[in-house]
Short mmCIF file of C-alpha atoms and ligand atoms in Angstrom, two decimals:
data_model
loop_
_atom_site.label_atom_id
_atom_site.label_comp_id
_atom_site.label_asym_id
_atom_site.label_seq_id
_atom_site.Cartn_x
_atom_site.Cartn_y
_atom_site.Cartn_z
CA MET A 247 -198.48 -155.57 -7.79
CA PRO A 248 -194.67 -155.20 -7.62
CA PHE A 249 -195.12 -152.81 -4.71
CA LEU A 250 -197.17 -155.38 -2.85
CA PHE A 251 -194.57 -158.09 -3.35
CA ALA A 252 -191.81 -155.74 -2.36
CA ALA A 253 -193.57 -154.82 0.85
CA LEU A 254 -194.31 -158.46 1.60
CA PHE A 255 -190.76 -159.53 0.93
CA HIS A 256 -189.37 -156.80 3.19
CA LEU A 257 -191.83 -157.79 5.85
CA LEU A 258 -190.87 -161.47 5.67
CA TRP A 259 -187.17 -160.73 5.90
CA HIS A 260 -187.78 -158.39 8.78
CA ALA A 261 -190.06 -160.90 10.50
CA HIS A 262 -187.38 -163.54 10.14
CA GLN A 263 -184.85 -161.36 11.90
CA VAL A 264 -187.28 -160.44 14.66
CA THR A 265 -188.26 -164.05 15.39
CA ALA A 266 -184.66 -165.14 15.23
CA SER A 267 -183.42 -162.59 17.73
CA SER A 268 -186.28 -161.88 20.15
CA PRO A 269 -188.00 -164.92 21.60
CA VAL A 270 -191.45 -164.06 22.83
CA ASN A 271 -192.05 -166.39 25.77
CA SER A 272 -190.16 -168.70 28.05
CA THR A 273 -190.99 -171.96 26.23
CA HIS A 274 -189.70 -170.35 23.10
CA ARG A 275 -186.67 -169.00 24.95
CA SER A 276 -185.66 -172.37 26.36
CA GLN A 277 -186.03 -173.93 22.91
CA GLN A 278 -183.75 -171.21 21.57
CA ALA A 279 -181.20 -171.83 24.29
CA TYR A 280 -181.32 -175.52 23.50
CA SER A 281 -180.81 -174.98 19.82
CA HIS A 282 -178.01 -172.54 20.55
CA SER A 283 -176.27 -175.32 22.43
CA LEU A 284 -176.59 -177.49 19.32
CA LEU A 285 -175.17 -174.63 17.28
CA ALA A 286 -172.47 -173.90 19.82
CA ASN A 287 -170.73 -177.11 18.82
CA GLY A 288 -170.21 -175.62 15.35
CA VAL A 289 -171.86 -178.51 13.51
CA ALA A 290 -173.94 -177.53 10.49
CA ARG A 291 -173.34 -173.80 10.82
CA THR A 292 -173.88 -173.91 7.05
CA PRO A 293 -176.00 -176.59 5.29
CA PRO A 294 -174.34 -180.03 5.36
CA MET A 295 -172.68 -181.16 2.12
CA GLY A 296 -171.75 -184.65 1.05
CA TRP A 297 -173.09 -187.82 -0.52
CA ASN A 298 -175.64 -190.47 0.45
CA SER A 299 -176.04 -193.96 -0.97
CA TRP A 300 -179.83 -194.19 -1.19
CA ASN A 301 -180.95 -192.34 -4.35
CA HIS A 302 -178.65 -194.34 -6.59
CA PHE A 303 -177.86 -197.61 -4.82
CA HIS A 304 -180.84 -198.23 -2.53
CA CYS A 305 -179.96 -201.39 -0.57
CA ASP A 306 -177.21 -202.45 -2.94
CA ILE A 307 -174.25 -201.14 -0.91
CA ASP A 308 -171.02 -202.62 0.41
CA GLU A 309 -167.76 -201.32 1.81
CA LYS A 310 -165.97 -201.42 -1.55
CA THR A 311 -168.61 -199.15 -3.08
CA ILE A 312 -168.46 -196.73 -0.17
CA LYS A 313 -164.67 -196.60 -0.14
CA SER A 314 -164.37 -196.12 -3.89
CA THR A 315 -167.03 -193.40 -3.67
CA ALA A 316 -164.97 -191.63 -1.00
CA ASP A 317 -161.97 -191.91 -3.34
CA ALA A 318 -164.01 -190.42 -6.19
CA ILE A 319 -165.29 -187.54 -4.04
CA VAL A 320 -161.66 -186.60 -3.49
CA SER A 321 -160.34 -187.26 -7.02
CA THR A 322 -163.16 -185.35 -8.76
CA GLY A 323 -162.43 -182.29 -6.62
CA LEU A 324 -165.86 -182.39 -4.96
CA ALA A 325 -164.28 -182.80 -1.51
CA ARG A 326 -162.33 -179.58 -1.99
CA LEU A 327 -165.62 -177.79 -2.76
CA GLY A 328 -167.06 -178.82 0.61
CA TYR A 329 -168.71 -182.21 0.02
CA LYS A 330 -167.38 -183.96 3.11
CA TYR A 331 -170.02 -186.34 4.49
CA VAL A 332 -170.04 -189.85 3.03
CA ASN A 333 -173.33 -191.24 4.25
CA LEU A 334 -174.55 -194.81 4.40
CA ASP A 335 -178.30 -195.15 4.12
CA ASP A 336 -180.48 -198.18 4.87
CA CYS A 337 -179.23 -201.79 4.72
CA TRP A 338 -175.72 -201.54 6.23
CA ALA A 339 -176.51 -203.83 9.21
CA GLU A 340 -177.44 -207.44 9.88
CA GLY A 341 -181.15 -208.18 10.13
CA GLU A 342 -181.02 -208.76 13.88
CA ARG A 343 -179.05 -207.36 16.84
CA ASP A 344 -176.31 -209.49 18.44
CA ASN A 345 -176.90 -211.31 21.71
CA VAL A 346 -176.19 -208.20 23.80
CA GLY A 347 -178.44 -206.04 21.64
CA ASN A 348 -175.88 -204.23 19.48
CA LEU A 349 -176.42 -203.38 15.84
CA ARG A 350 -173.65 -204.98 13.80
CA ALA A 351 -172.43 -204.35 10.28
CA LYS A 352 -173.67 -206.88 7.73
CA ALA A 353 -170.85 -209.43 7.47
CA SER A 354 -171.36 -210.25 3.80
CA THR A 355 -171.18 -206.60 2.62
CA PHE A 356 -169.27 -204.74 5.38
CA PRO A 357 -166.87 -207.48 6.60
CA SER A 358 -164.35 -204.96 7.98
CA GLY A 359 -166.99 -203.25 10.12
CA ILE A 360 -168.05 -199.62 10.41
CA LYS A 361 -165.08 -198.52 12.53
CA ALA A 362 -162.66 -199.55 9.78
CA LEU A 363 -164.84 -197.79 7.20
CA ALA A 364 -164.88 -194.61 9.32
CA ASP A 365 -161.09 -194.79 9.64
CA TYR A 366 -160.77 -195.08 5.87
CA VAL A 367 -163.14 -192.20 5.18
CA HIS A 368 -161.40 -190.05 7.81
CA SER A 369 -158.02 -190.83 6.25
CA LYS A 370 -159.33 -189.14 3.10
CA GLY A 371 -160.20 -186.01 5.07
CA LEU A 372 -163.93 -186.84 4.86
CA LYS A 373 -166.60 -187.72 7.44
CA LEU A 374 -168.79 -190.79 7.77
CA GLY A 375 -172.56 -190.72 8.11
CA ILE A 376 -174.81 -193.60 9.12
CA TYR A 377 -178.52 -194.39 9.05
CA ALA A 378 -180.95 -195.62 11.72
CA ASP A 379 -184.68 -195.47 12.37
CA ALA A 380 -186.99 -194.18 15.12
CA GLY A 381 -189.11 -197.33 14.98
CA LYS A 382 -188.82 -201.09 15.33
CA ARG A 383 -187.38 -201.74 11.85
CA THR A 384 -185.81 -199.54 9.18
CA CYS A 385 -187.79 -198.73 6.03
CA SER A 386 -186.30 -201.64 4.04
CA ASN A 387 -187.33 -203.92 6.91
CA LYS A 388 -183.86 -205.44 6.49
CA MET A 389 -182.36 -204.19 9.75
CA PRO A 390 -183.55 -203.33 13.27
CA GLY A 391 -184.76 -199.85 14.20
CA SER A 392 -183.36 -197.96 17.19
CA LEU A 393 -186.56 -197.37 19.16
CA GLY A 394 -185.75 -198.40 22.75
CA HIS A 395 -182.05 -198.82 21.87
CA GLU A 396 -181.17 -195.14 21.41
CA TYR A 397 -178.34 -194.94 23.99
CA GLN A 398 -176.75 -198.21 22.96
CA ASP A 399 -176.83 -197.34 19.26
CA ALA A 400 -175.64 -193.76 19.74
CA LYS A 401 -172.75 -195.02 21.87
CA ASN A 402 -171.75 -197.52 19.19
CA PHE A 403 -171.96 -194.89 16.45
CA ALA A 404 -169.71 -192.58 18.52
CA GLU A 405 -167.21 -195.37 19.24
CA TRP A 406 -167.06 -196.29 15.57
CA GLY A 407 -166.24 -192.68 14.67
CA VAL A 408 -169.52 -191.81 12.97
CA ASP A 409 -170.04 -188.07 12.31
CA TYR A 410 -173.64 -187.86 11.03
CA LEU A 411 -176.87 -189.73 11.68
CA LYS A 412 -179.89 -189.78 9.38
CA TYR A 413 -182.81 -190.96 11.50
CA ASP A 414 -185.81 -192.35 9.60
CA ASN A 415 -189.40 -192.92 10.76
CA CYS A 416 -190.57 -196.34 9.54
CA TYR A 417 -192.25 -199.04 11.66
CA ASN A 418 -192.72 -196.62 14.53
CA ASP A 419 -195.11 -197.26 17.41
CA GLY A 420 -197.50 -194.44 16.48
CA SER A 421 -196.20 -192.17 19.27
CA LYS A 422 -195.32 -188.54 18.55
CA PRO A 423 -192.07 -188.14 16.60
CA GLN A 424 -191.14 -185.31 18.99
CA THR A 425 -190.64 -187.92 21.76
CA ARG A 426 -188.82 -190.49 19.67
CA TYR A 427 -186.50 -187.97 18.00
CA ALA A 428 -185.79 -186.26 21.34
CA ALA A 429 -184.66 -189.60 22.77
CA MET A 430 -182.06 -190.09 20.04
CA SER A 431 -181.01 -186.45 20.30
CA ARG A 432 -180.28 -186.89 24.03
CA ALA A 433 -178.48 -190.15 23.36
CA LEU A 434 -176.25 -188.53 20.73
CA ARG A 435 -175.39 -185.63 22.99
CA ASN A 436 -174.36 -188.12 25.68
CA ALA A 437 -172.39 -190.35 23.34
CA GLY A 438 -169.11 -188.45 23.55
CA ARG A 439 -168.72 -187.41 19.91
CA LEU A 440 -170.05 -184.55 17.82
CA ILE A 441 -172.62 -186.12 15.53
CA LEU A 442 -174.76 -184.14 13.11
CA PHE A 443 -178.38 -185.20 13.66
CA SER A 444 -180.57 -185.27 10.54
CA LEU A 445 -184.24 -185.92 11.30
CA CYS A 446 -186.21 -187.74 8.65
CA GLU A 447 -189.86 -187.82 9.70
CA TRP A 448 -190.97 -186.68 6.22
CA GLY A 449 -192.45 -183.38 7.38
CA GLN A 450 -195.45 -185.11 8.90
CA GLU A 451 -195.68 -183.15 12.16
CA ASP A 452 -194.37 -179.82 10.85
CA PRO A 453 -190.83 -180.47 12.15
CA ALA A 454 -189.69 -176.96 11.21
CA LYS A 455 -191.63 -175.85 14.29
CA TRP A 456 -189.83 -178.10 16.80
CA ALA A 457 -186.94 -180.06 15.31
CA SER A 458 -184.25 -177.40 15.80
CA SER A 459 -184.38 -178.26 19.49
CA TYR A 460 -183.20 -181.75 18.68
CA GLY A 461 -181.17 -181.76 15.50
CA HIS A 462 -179.48 -179.83 12.74
CA SER A 463 -181.77 -180.59 9.80
CA TRP A 464 -185.20 -182.05 9.23
CA ARG A 465 -186.95 -183.37 6.17
CA THR A 466 -189.94 -181.26 5.19
CA THR A 467 -191.47 -183.67 2.65
CA GLY A 468 -191.83 -187.28 1.54
CA ASP A 469 -189.07 -188.91 -0.52
CA ILE A 470 -187.72 -187.21 -3.62
CA ASN A 471 -187.60 -189.11 -6.91
CA ASP A 472 -185.76 -188.45 -10.17
CA THR A 473 -188.58 -186.56 -11.93
CA TRP A 474 -189.50 -182.97 -12.71
CA ALA A 475 -192.84 -183.46 -10.90
CA SER A 476 -190.98 -184.44 -7.76
CA ILE A 477 -188.50 -181.57 -7.62
CA THR A 478 -191.09 -178.89 -8.41
CA SER A 479 -193.58 -180.13 -5.80
CA ILE A 480 -190.88 -180.64 -3.16
CA ALA A 481 -189.44 -177.18 -3.80
CA ASP A 482 -192.88 -175.68 -3.19
CA SER A 483 -193.50 -177.70 -0.01
CA ASN A 484 -190.09 -176.85 1.42
CA ASN A 485 -190.56 -173.18 0.56
CA ILE A 486 -193.34 -172.81 3.13
CA TRP A 487 -190.92 -173.35 6.03
CA GLY A 488 -188.25 -170.85 4.97
CA ARG A 489 -188.32 -168.64 8.02
CA TYR A 490 -187.45 -171.50 10.38
CA ALA A 491 -184.07 -172.17 8.77
CA GLY A 492 -180.82 -170.66 9.94
CA PRO A 493 -177.28 -171.56 11.00
CA GLY A 494 -177.40 -174.95 12.74
CA ARG A 495 -181.03 -175.62 11.73
CA TRP A 496 -181.96 -176.40 8.14
CA ASN A 497 -185.05 -177.47 6.23
CA ASP A 498 -184.23 -180.60 4.24
CA PRO A 499 -186.10 -181.10 0.93
CA ASP A 500 -184.24 -184.43 0.51
CA MET A 501 -181.10 -185.52 -1.28
CA LEU A 502 -180.07 -184.54 -4.79
CA GLU A 503 -181.02 -186.56 -7.88
CA VAL A 504 -178.55 -184.72 -10.15
CA GLY A 505 -176.81 -187.29 -12.36
CA ASN A 506 -179.23 -190.18 -11.87
CA GLY A 507 -180.57 -189.96 -15.43
CA GLY A 508 -184.28 -189.17 -15.05
CA MET A 509 -184.05 -185.48 -15.93
CA ASN A 510 -182.23 -183.41 -18.53
CA ILE A 511 -179.36 -181.04 -17.87
CA GLU A 512 -181.52 -177.93 -17.61
CA GLU A 513 -183.80 -179.67 -15.13
CA TYR A 514 -180.87 -180.83 -13.01
CA ARG A 515 -179.41 -177.33 -13.13
CA SER A 516 -182.76 -175.98 -11.86
CA HIS A 517 -182.89 -178.65 -9.15
CA PHE A 518 -179.38 -177.80 -7.93
CA SER A 519 -179.90 -174.01 -8.15
CA ILE A 520 -183.13 -174.03 -6.17
CA TRP A 521 -181.76 -176.45 -3.53
CA ALA A 522 -178.72 -174.19 -3.11
CA LEU A 523 -180.88 -171.06 -2.82
CA MET A 524 -183.16 -172.77 -0.27
CA LYS A 525 -180.12 -173.55 1.90
CA ALA A 526 -180.89 -177.27 1.57
CA PRO A 527 -178.32 -179.83 2.63
CA LEU A 528 -176.43 -180.62 -0.59
CA LEU A 529 -176.17 -184.40 -0.48
CA ILE A 530 -175.17 -185.88 -3.82
CA GLY A 531 -177.30 -188.89 -4.75
CA CYS A 532 -175.65 -190.27 -7.89
CA ASP A 533 -172.75 -192.67 -8.48
CA VAL A 534 -169.87 -190.21 -8.25
CA ARG A 535 -167.44 -192.83 -9.61
CA SER A 536 -169.10 -192.76 -13.03
CA ALA A 537 -170.56 -189.24 -13.01
CA SER A 538 -170.49 -187.48 -16.38
CA LYS A 539 -168.66 -184.25 -17.01
CA GLU A 540 -172.04 -182.45 -17.19
CA THR A 541 -173.07 -183.85 -13.80
CA LEU A 542 -169.78 -182.83 -12.19
CA THR A 543 -170.08 -179.36 -13.73
CA ILE A 544 -173.46 -178.91 -12.06
CA LEU A 545 -172.50 -180.36 -8.66
CA GLY A 546 -169.15 -178.59 -8.82
CA ASN A 547 -170.38 -175.07 -9.56
CA LYS A 548 -168.54 -173.22 -6.82
CA GLU A 549 -170.47 -169.99 -7.30
CA VAL A 550 -173.75 -171.82 -6.66
CA ILE A 551 -172.27 -173.74 -3.73
CA ASP A 552 -171.11 -170.43 -2.23
CA VAL A 553 -174.74 -169.25 -2.23
CA ASN A 554 -175.72 -172.36 -0.29
CA GLN A 555 -172.85 -171.97 2.16
CA ASP A 556 -173.24 -168.20 2.65
CA SER A 557 -172.59 -167.16 6.24
CA LEU A 558 -175.91 -165.30 6.60
CA GLY A 559 -177.78 -168.62 6.38
CA VAL A 560 -181.16 -167.24 5.28
CA GLN A 561 -183.31 -169.55 3.14
CA GLY A 562 -184.27 -167.96 -0.19
CA ARG A 563 -187.94 -168.14 -1.20
CA LYS A 564 -190.31 -167.96 -4.10
CA ILE A 565 -191.29 -164.30 -4.34
CA ARG A 566 -193.42 -164.44 -7.48
CA SER A 567 -195.06 -166.98 -9.75
CA ASN A 568 -196.86 -165.94 -12.89
CA GLY A 569 -198.15 -168.78 -15.04
CA GLY A 570 -195.14 -170.93 -14.17
CA LEU A 571 -192.59 -168.17 -14.65
CA GLU A 572 -191.09 -167.84 -11.21
CA VAL A 573 -188.73 -165.59 -9.33
CA TRP A 574 -186.99 -166.96 -6.24
CA ALA A 575 -184.70 -164.77 -4.14
CA GLY A 576 -183.04 -164.33 -0.81
CA PRO A 577 -180.51 -162.19 1.01
CA LEU A 578 -176.82 -163.05 1.23
CA SER A 579 -174.05 -161.62 3.36
CA GLY A 580 -172.62 -158.28 2.30
CA LYS A 581 -176.08 -156.91 1.36
CA ARG A 582 -176.01 -159.08 -1.76
CA VAL A 583 -179.14 -160.80 -3.08
CA VAL A 584 -179.41 -164.11 -4.91
CA VAL A 585 -182.10 -164.37 -7.60
CA VAL A 586 -183.26 -167.36 -9.61
CA PHE A 587 -185.56 -167.04 -12.63
CA TRP A 588 -187.20 -170.43 -13.05
CA ASN A 589 -189.34 -171.33 -16.05
CA ARG A 590 -191.77 -174.07 -15.08
CA SER A 591 -194.34 -173.48 -17.81
CA GLN A 592 -195.01 -173.53 -21.53
CA ALA A 593 -195.86 -169.82 -21.55
CA ARG A 594 -193.61 -167.51 -23.53
CA ALA A 595 -192.50 -164.37 -21.77
CA ILE A 596 -189.41 -162.77 -20.38
CA ILE A 597 -188.86 -163.29 -16.65
CA SER A 598 -187.75 -160.12 -14.94
CA VAL A 599 -187.40 -158.61 -11.51
CA LYS A 600 -187.31 -155.09 -10.16
CA TRP A 601 -184.82 -154.17 -7.46
CA ARG A 602 -187.57 -153.13 -5.09
CA GLU A 603 -189.06 -156.65 -5.24
CA ILE A 604 -185.89 -158.08 -3.78
CA GLY A 605 -185.24 -155.52 -1.10
CA LEU A 606 -182.91 -153.23 -3.03
CA SER A 607 -183.69 -149.57 -3.49
CA PRO A 608 -184.35 -148.68 -7.16
CA SER A 609 -181.48 -146.21 -7.12
CA THR A 610 -178.96 -148.85 -6.06
CA LEU A 611 -176.26 -149.42 -8.63
CA VAL A 612 -175.96 -153.17 -8.93
CA ALA A 613 -173.40 -155.49 -10.49
CA VAL A 614 -175.13 -158.67 -11.67
CA ARG A 615 -173.21 -161.92 -11.66
CA ASP A 616 -174.54 -164.88 -13.71
CA LEU A 617 -173.63 -167.96 -11.67
CA TRP A 618 -174.00 -170.44 -14.55
CA LYS A 619 -172.24 -168.34 -17.20
CA HIS A 620 -169.58 -167.25 -14.70
CA SER A 621 -169.65 -163.71 -16.00
CA PHE A 622 -171.11 -160.31 -15.21
CA VAL A 623 -174.26 -159.24 -17.03
CA SER A 624 -174.09 -155.94 -18.83
CA MET A 625 -177.00 -153.83 -17.66
CA ASN A 626 -178.97 -151.32 -19.70
CA LYS A 627 -181.54 -150.60 -16.98
CA ARG A 628 -180.62 -149.73 -13.43
CA TYR A 629 -183.63 -150.79 -11.44
CA ARG A 630 -184.66 -154.07 -13.01
CA MET A 631 -183.43 -156.90 -15.19
CA GLY A 632 -184.92 -159.66 -17.29
CA ALA A 633 -183.83 -162.64 -19.36
CA TYR A 634 -185.10 -165.36 -21.65
CA VAL A 635 -185.21 -168.71 -19.88
CA ALA A 636 -185.48 -171.97 -21.78
CA GLY A 637 -188.02 -174.70 -20.96
CA HIS A 638 -187.58 -176.12 -17.45
CA ALA A 639 -184.39 -174.10 -17.14
CA CYS A 640 -183.31 -171.40 -14.77
CA LYS A 641 -180.98 -168.44 -14.54
CA MET A 642 -179.19 -167.72 -11.31
CA TYR A 643 -177.71 -164.36 -10.39
CA ILE A 644 -176.18 -162.53 -7.50
CA MET A 645 -177.03 -158.84 -7.31
CA ILE A 646 -174.09 -157.01 -5.77
CA PRO A 647 -174.79 -153.43 -4.69
CA VAL A 648 -171.86 -151.26 -5.65
CA ARG A 649 -173.23 -147.81 -4.74
CA GLY A 650 -176.51 -146.06 -3.93
C1 NAG B 2090 -194.47 -169.97 23.30
O1 NAG B 2090 -193.56 -170.47 22.33
C2 NAG B 2090 -193.79 -171.80 21.98
C3 NAG B 2090 -192.68 -172.26 21.09
O2 NAG B 2090 -192.48 -171.41 20.01
C4 NAG B 2090 -195.17 -171.92 21.33
O3 NAG B 2090 -195.43 -173.28 20.97
C5 NAG B 2090 -196.23 -171.44 22.31
O4 NAG B 2090 -197.49 -171.45 21.69
C6 NAG B 2090 -195.92 -170.04 22.82
N1 NAG B 2090 -196.82 -169.70 23.89
C7 NAG B 2090 -197.43 -168.51 23.97
C8 NAG B 2090 -198.28 -168.28 25.15
O5 NAG B 2090 -197.25 -167.65 23.11
C1 NAG B 2091 -192.38 -189.02 -7.83
O1 NAG B 2091 -192.88 -187.88 -7.16
C2 NAG B 2091 -194.06 -187.34 -7.74
C3 NAG B 2091 -194.37 -186.04 -7.02
O2 NAG B 2091 -194.48 -186.23 -5.65
C4 NAG B 2091 -195.18 -188.35 -7.64
O3 NAG B 2091 -196.35 -187.83 -8.24
C5 NAG B 2091 -194.77 -189.64 -8.34
O4 NAG B 2091 -195.73 -190.61 -8.13
C6 NAG B 2091 -193.42 -190.13 -7.82
N1 NAG B 2091 -192.97 -191.22 -8.68
C7 NAG B 2091 -192.50 -192.34 -8.17
C8 NAG B 2091 -192.01 -193.34 -9.17
O5 NAG B 2091 -192.48 -192.57 -6.98
C1 NAG B 2092 -190.34 -171.57 -20.93
O1 NAG B 2092 -190.29 -172.89 -21.39
C2 NAG B 2092 -191.18 -173.16 -22.43
C3 NAG B 2092 -191.09 -174.65 -22.72
O2 NAG B 2092 -191.38 -175.37 -21.60
C4 NAG B 2092 -190.85 -172.31 -23.62
O3 NAG B 2092 -191.81 -172.55 -24.65
C5 NAG B 2092 -190.89 -170.84 -23.24
O4 NAG B 2092 -190.45 -170.04 -24.30
C6 NAG B 2092 -190.00 -170.58 -22.02
N1 NAG B 2092 -190.20 -169.25 -21.51
C7 NAG B 2092 -189.30 -168.31 -21.63
C8 NAG B 2092 -189.55 -167.07 -20.88
O5 NAG B 2092 -188.28 -168.45 -22.25
#
């Protein structure tokens, strides 16, 4: 069995490189050229990092909350670790457009307007994200959608100094998302400002296959929630699309729930580790202003963040699952390999991996770094390693070839 997995894993990595570098027909080639032009602007070369209001606040947002969150992202040190986007989700605008058809900030909650908010966020060295919808209304049904208003809205976002757009899919007209998301993509590229475009059509039309022509990330699943059932099923759904991810084009398994209270520390650590390994956008979804020390320790683990932000940009995948004892792995720059042992079951056994399963030759001498213990593992075997993993917990390592 290990031989089979090893062969398969090698094949998948190889296939990834082949598809990434040698387009097979002209349709494919023009899509590649298009996505290269999105990449050429340097946006999202590594997975986006930041914060979004939805998972914790839902519609209950106002400019004070957003500004004090920006302050907290800086004062907690999260900004220094790369969390730079401060993203508004649904409910920032009035229920109707103004008399010339512009979206306007909700006067009761954002009295200073979005431009002033962007200026504030920028003054902190951060970036501002906003939310809109490829239909007639947003999902809350509390503000207008952008369908038919793409150019006008994109122009306003650019003028306000917005840096990121999450584009949802509610109340649409039943037409193909490809058309509706392409329209906003064109509008953004004509708006005169670099804006990261995050497609949120919930994975319905296999966006991994087409969305890199239009934006920098795309949701692969329905909404996350703060439960173990949600993160395990979303991880598996997102895993399927691994080979489509790369610099400038990321699968998005939705925003983080770490710190929202529905899971224990081990479960949140697993959630964060697997999202990092899958090269998911790392968008914090809790109230950073009151985040516990434990929450900040998880979100602030620089060694795990470095895996997510690795320059190679290859999404790690599940390489083995045996009664809920799972091994996930993927290549990193410098011929290093990241490995996560994830215990999703009640079964008692040691999780282990052999070098050949993760693309390393058995004779390779490897230094093993434990990213949660922040220490090197002392090795008694050269060609494999194993560890006990507590319930719903994970271990995360980087294998660093030193010789062989
Ligand atoms: C060409 O590539 C496109 C995009 O990847 C794909 O949809 C299409 O099926 C391919 N056509 C042929 C003839 O292979
Ligand atoms: C959370 O997600 C899981 C898995 O998709 C689903 O079964 C469950 O119904 C969801 N719970 C809520 C409260 O939406
Ligand atoms: C995995 O977690 C279960 C509890 O969910 C525990 O009983 C078991 O010992 C753990 N497995 C390993 C390998 O530690």
